[in-house]
């Protein structure tokens, strides 16, 4: 389905901008960054869910969809400039709210098709994957900085595949991209959580925005995969 294909391609593009591991910080500082990150992540997820709910009744409009998506993408660049000010918080909510707006019509469409259970399953799998991956990084305290190269290469490979998919209309290829995004987002969650634990990420706004993007990518890609196997492509 065209809506699903376009949306999947867009979600993959949000994936980049991971933080490199820098100077180590004390455990108290890392714990504080982690706490603030999860608080902000929870609030932005709730806000995104609200904007998605408010837009569920809207018909899918490519112009509005692309406008909201590219506005959100532009905001990620600005956030890095103002992440140490209150504007960083404002833009974090703007970013997640705009992406929520792009989710609403897609979810509403699938619900109207009678695929509400599939949407719920995708949401449950996303939550399970996030808490499992993030929890593993926290409990094991393993340094996942070695994933940096994989994420860099993976980002460009996925972007390249998305460009090709614009010219090659193939459900199998689209499904492969979704699977690749799931792997990429999973690795990015491990990397970002580990960066917080080991002091490589000390700004909770940037950390929350990065983790939100990966949760967003996971949900959309898992939804695409589940819909494909359900025969609703």
Coordinates of C-alpha atoms in Angstrom, one line a residue:
X1 CA 0.0 0.0 0.0
X2 CA 1.3 3.4 -1.0
X3 CA 0.7 5.2 2.4
X4 CA 2.6 2.5 4.2
X5 CA 5.5 2.6 1.8
X6 CA 5.9 6.3 1.9
X7 CA 5.7 6.4 5.6
X8 CA 8.2 3.7 6.1
X9 CA 10.7 5.5 3.9
X10 CA 10.3 8.7 5.9
X11 CA 10.7 7.0 9.3
X12 CA 14.1 5.6 8.3
X13 CA 15.5 9.0 7.6
X14 CA 15.1 10.1 11.2
X15 CA 17.5 7.5 12.4
X16 CA 20.9 9.3 12.4
X17 CA 22.6 11.7 14.7
X18 CA 23.9 9.3 17.4
X19 CA 26.2 10.8 20.0
X20 CA 29.8 9.6 20.3
X21 CA 31.2 8.5 23.6
X22 CA 33.2 11.3 25.2
X23 CA 34.8 12.0 28.5
X24 CA 33.7 9.7 31.3
X25 CA 31.6 11.2 34.1
X26 CA 30.9 10.1 37.7
X27 CA 28.1 7.6 38.3
X28 CA 25.9 10.2 40.1
X29 CA 25.9 12.5 37.1
X30 CA 25.2 9.6 34.7
X31 CA 22.3 8.5 36.9
X32 CA 20.9 12.0 36.9
X33 CA 21.1 12.3 33.1
X34 CA 19.4 8.9 32.8
X35 CA 16.6 9.9 35.1
X36 CA 16.0 13.1 33.3
X37 CA 16.2 11.4 29.9
X38 CA 13.4 8.9 30.8
X39 CA 11.3 11.6 32.4
X40 CA 11.5 13.7 29.2
X41 CA 11.1 10.6 27.0
X42 CA 7.9 9.6 28.8
X43 CA 6.5 13.1 28.6
X44 CA 7.3 13.5 24.9
X45 CA 5.8 10.0 24.1
X46 CA 2.6 11.1 25.9
X47 CA 2.5 14.3 23.9
X48 CA 3.2 12.5 20.7
X49 CA 0.4 10.0 21.5
X50 CA -2.0 13.0 22.0
X51 CA -1.1 14.6 18.7
X52 CA -1.5 11.2 17.0
X53 CA -4.9 10.7 18.6
X54 CA -6.0 14.2 17.5
X55 CA -4.9 13.5 13.9
X56 CA -6.3 10.0 13.6
X57 CA -9.5 11.2 12.0
X58 CA -7.7 13.1 9.3
X59 CA -7.3 11.5 5.8
X60 CA -3.7 10.9 4.8
X61 CA -2.5 14.0 3.0
X62 CA 1.0 13.7 1.4
X63 CA 1.6 17.4 1.6
X64 CA 0.8 17.7 5.3
X65 CA 2.6 14.5 6.0
X66 CA 5.8 15.5 4.2
X67 CA 5.5 19.0 5.7
X68 CA 5.3 17.8 9.3
X69 CA 8.0 15.2 8.7
X70 CA 10.6 17.5 7.2
X71 CA 9.8 20.2 9.8
X72 CA 10.5 17.6 12.5
X73 CA 13.7 16.6 10.7
X74 CA 14.8 20.3 10.5
X75 CA 14.1 20.6 14.2
X76 CA 16.6 17.9 15.1
X77 CA 19.4 20.0 13.7
X78 CA 18.3 23.1 15.6
X79 CA 18.0 21.1 18.8
X80 CA 21.7 20.4 18.8
X81 CA 22.3 24.1 18.8
X82 CA 20.0 25.0 21.7
X83 CA 20.1 21.7 23.7
X84 CA 21.5 23.5 26.8
X85 CA 18.6 26.0 27.0
X86 CA 14.9 25.9 27.6
X87 CA 14.5 26.1 23.8
X88 CA 15.8 22.6 23.6
X89 CA 12.9 21.4 25.7
X90 CA 10.4 23.4 23.6
X91 CA 11.8 22.0 20.3
X92 CA 11.9 18.4 21.8
X93 CA 8.1 18.6 22.2
X94 CA 7.7 20.3 18.8
X95 CA 9.7 17.4 17.2
X96 CA 7.7 14.6 18.9
X97 CA 4.4 16.4 18.4
X98 CA 5.0 16.8 14.7
X99 CA 5.9 13.1 14.3
X100 CA 2.8 12.2 16.3
X101 CA 0.8 14.1 13.7
X102 CA 2.2 12.0 10.9
X103 CA 1.3 8.8 12.8
X104 CA -2.3 9.6 13.4
X105 CA -3.7 9.3 9.9
X106 CA -1.7 6.0 9.3
X107 CA -3.0 4.4 12.5
X108 CA -6.5 5.7 11.8
X109 CA -6.4 4.1 8.3
X110 CA -5.3 0.7 9.6
X111 CA -7.9 0.8 12.4
X112 CA -10.6 1.6 9.9
X113 CA -9.5 -1.4 7.9
X114 CA -10.1 -3.6 11.0
X115 CA -6.4 -4.0 11.8
X116 CA -6.6 -2.4 15.3
X117 CA -5.2 -5.6 16.8
X118 CA -2.2 -5.5 14.5
X119 CA -1.5 -1.9 15.6
X120 CA -1.7 -2.9 19.2
X121 CA 0.6 -5.8 18.6
X122 CA 3.2 -3.5 17.0
X123 CA 2.9 -1.1 19.9
X124 CA 3.4 -3.9 22.4
X125 CA 6.4 -5.3 20.5
X126 CA 7.9 -1.8 20.3
X127 CA 7.6 -1.4 24.1
X128 CA 9.0 -4.8 24.8
X129 CA 12.0 -4.3 22.5
X130 CA 12.7 -0.8 23.9
X131 CA 12.6 -1.9 27.6
X132 CA 14.4 -5.1 26.9
X133 CA 17.3 -3.5 25.0
X134 CA 17.6 -0.4 27.2
X135 CA 17.3 -2.6 30.3
X136 CA 20.0 -4.9 29.1
X137 CA 22.4 -1.9 28.5
X138 CA 21.6 -0.6 31.9
X139 CA 22.0 -3.9 33.8
X140 CA 25.0 -5.2 32.0
X141 CA 26.7 -1.8 31.8
X142 CA 28.4 -3.1 28.7
X143 CA 30.1 -0.5 26.5
X144 CA 28.3 -0.5 23.1
X145 CA 30.4 2.3 21.6
X146 CA 31.7 -0.2 19.1
X147 CA 28.3 0.1 17.4
X148 CA 29.2 3.6 16.2
X149 CA 30.6 2.4 12.9
X150 CA 27.8 0.0 12.3
X151 CA 25.2 2.8 12.8
X152 CA 27.0 5.1 10.5
X153 CA 27.3 2.6 7.7
X154 CA 23.8 1.3 8.4
X155 CA 22.3 4.7 8.1
X156 CA 23.7 5.3 4.7
X157 CA 22.8 1.9 3.5
X158 CA 19.2 2.4 4.6
X159 CA 19.0 5.8 3.0
X160 CA 20.4 4.4 -0.2
X161 CA 17.8 1.6 -0.1
X162 CA 15.0 4.1 0.4
X163 CA 16.1 6.0 -2.6
X164 CA 16.2 2.8 -4.7
X165 CA 12.7 1.9 -3.4
X166 CA 11.4 5.1 -5.0
X167 CA 12.1 3.6 -8.4
X168 CA 11.7 -0.1 -7.6
X169 CA 8.2 -0.8 -6.5
X170 CA 8.6 -4.1 -4.6
X171 CA 6.8 -5.3 -1.5
X172 CA 9.7 -7.6 -0.7
X173 CA 12.2 -4.8 -0.9
X174 CA 10.0 -2.6 1.2
X175 CA 9.8 -5.4 3.8
X176 CA 13.6 -5.8 3.8
X177 CA 14.0 -2.0 4.5
X178 CA 11.6 -2.3 7.4
X179 CA 13.6 -5.3 8.8
X180 CA 16.8 -3.3 8.4
X181 CA 15.4 -0.3 10.2
X182 CA 14.3 -2.6 13.1
X183 CA 17.9 -3.8 13.4
X184 CA 19.3 -0.3 13.1
X185 CA 16.9 1.1 15.7
X186 CA 17.6 -1.7 18.1
X187 CA 21.4 -1.1 17.8
X188 CA 20.8 2.6 18.3
X189 CA 18.9 2.1 21.5
X190 CA 21.7 0.0 22.9
X191 CA 24.3 2.6 21.8
X192 CA 22.5 5.6 23.2
X193 CA 21.6 4.0 26.5
X194 CA 25.2 2.8 26.9
X195 CA 26.4 6.3 26.1
X196 CA 24.4 7.7 29.0
X197 CA 25.7 5.1 31.4
X198 CA 29.3 5.6 30.4
X199 CA 29.2 9.4 30.2
X200 CA 29.3 9.7 26.4
X201 CA 25.9 11.5 26.4
X202 CA 25.5 14.1 29.1
X203 CA 22.6 16.1 27.6
X204 CA 19.2 14.5 28.5
X205 CA 17.3 16.4 25.8
X206 CA 19.5 15.0 23.0
X207 CA 19.3 11.6 24.6
X208 CA 15.5 11.7 24.9
X209 CA 15.1 12.9 21.3
X210 CA 17.4 10.2 20.0
X211 CA 15.6 7.4 21.9
X212 CA 12.2 8.7 20.8
X213 CA 13.3 8.6 17.1
X214 CA 14.3 5.0 17.5
X215 CA 11.1 4.0 19.3
X216 CA 9.2 5.8 16.4
X217 CA 11.3 3.9 13.8
X218 CA 10.7 0.6 15.6
X219 CA 7.0 1.0 15.8
X220 CA 6.5 2.0 12.2
X221 CA 8.8 -0.7 10.8
X222 CA 7.2 -3.4 13.0
X223 CA 3.8 -2.3 12.0
X224 CA 4.8 -2.5 8.3
X225 CA 6.2 -6.0 8.8
X226 CA 3.1 -7.2 10.7
X227 CA 0.8 -5.8 8.1
X228 CA 2.7 -7.4 5.3
X229 CA 2.5 -10.8 7.0
X230 CA -1.2 -10.2 7.6
X231 CA -1.7 -9.8 3.9
X232 CA -2.7 -6.1 4.1
X233 CA 0.2 -4.7 2.1

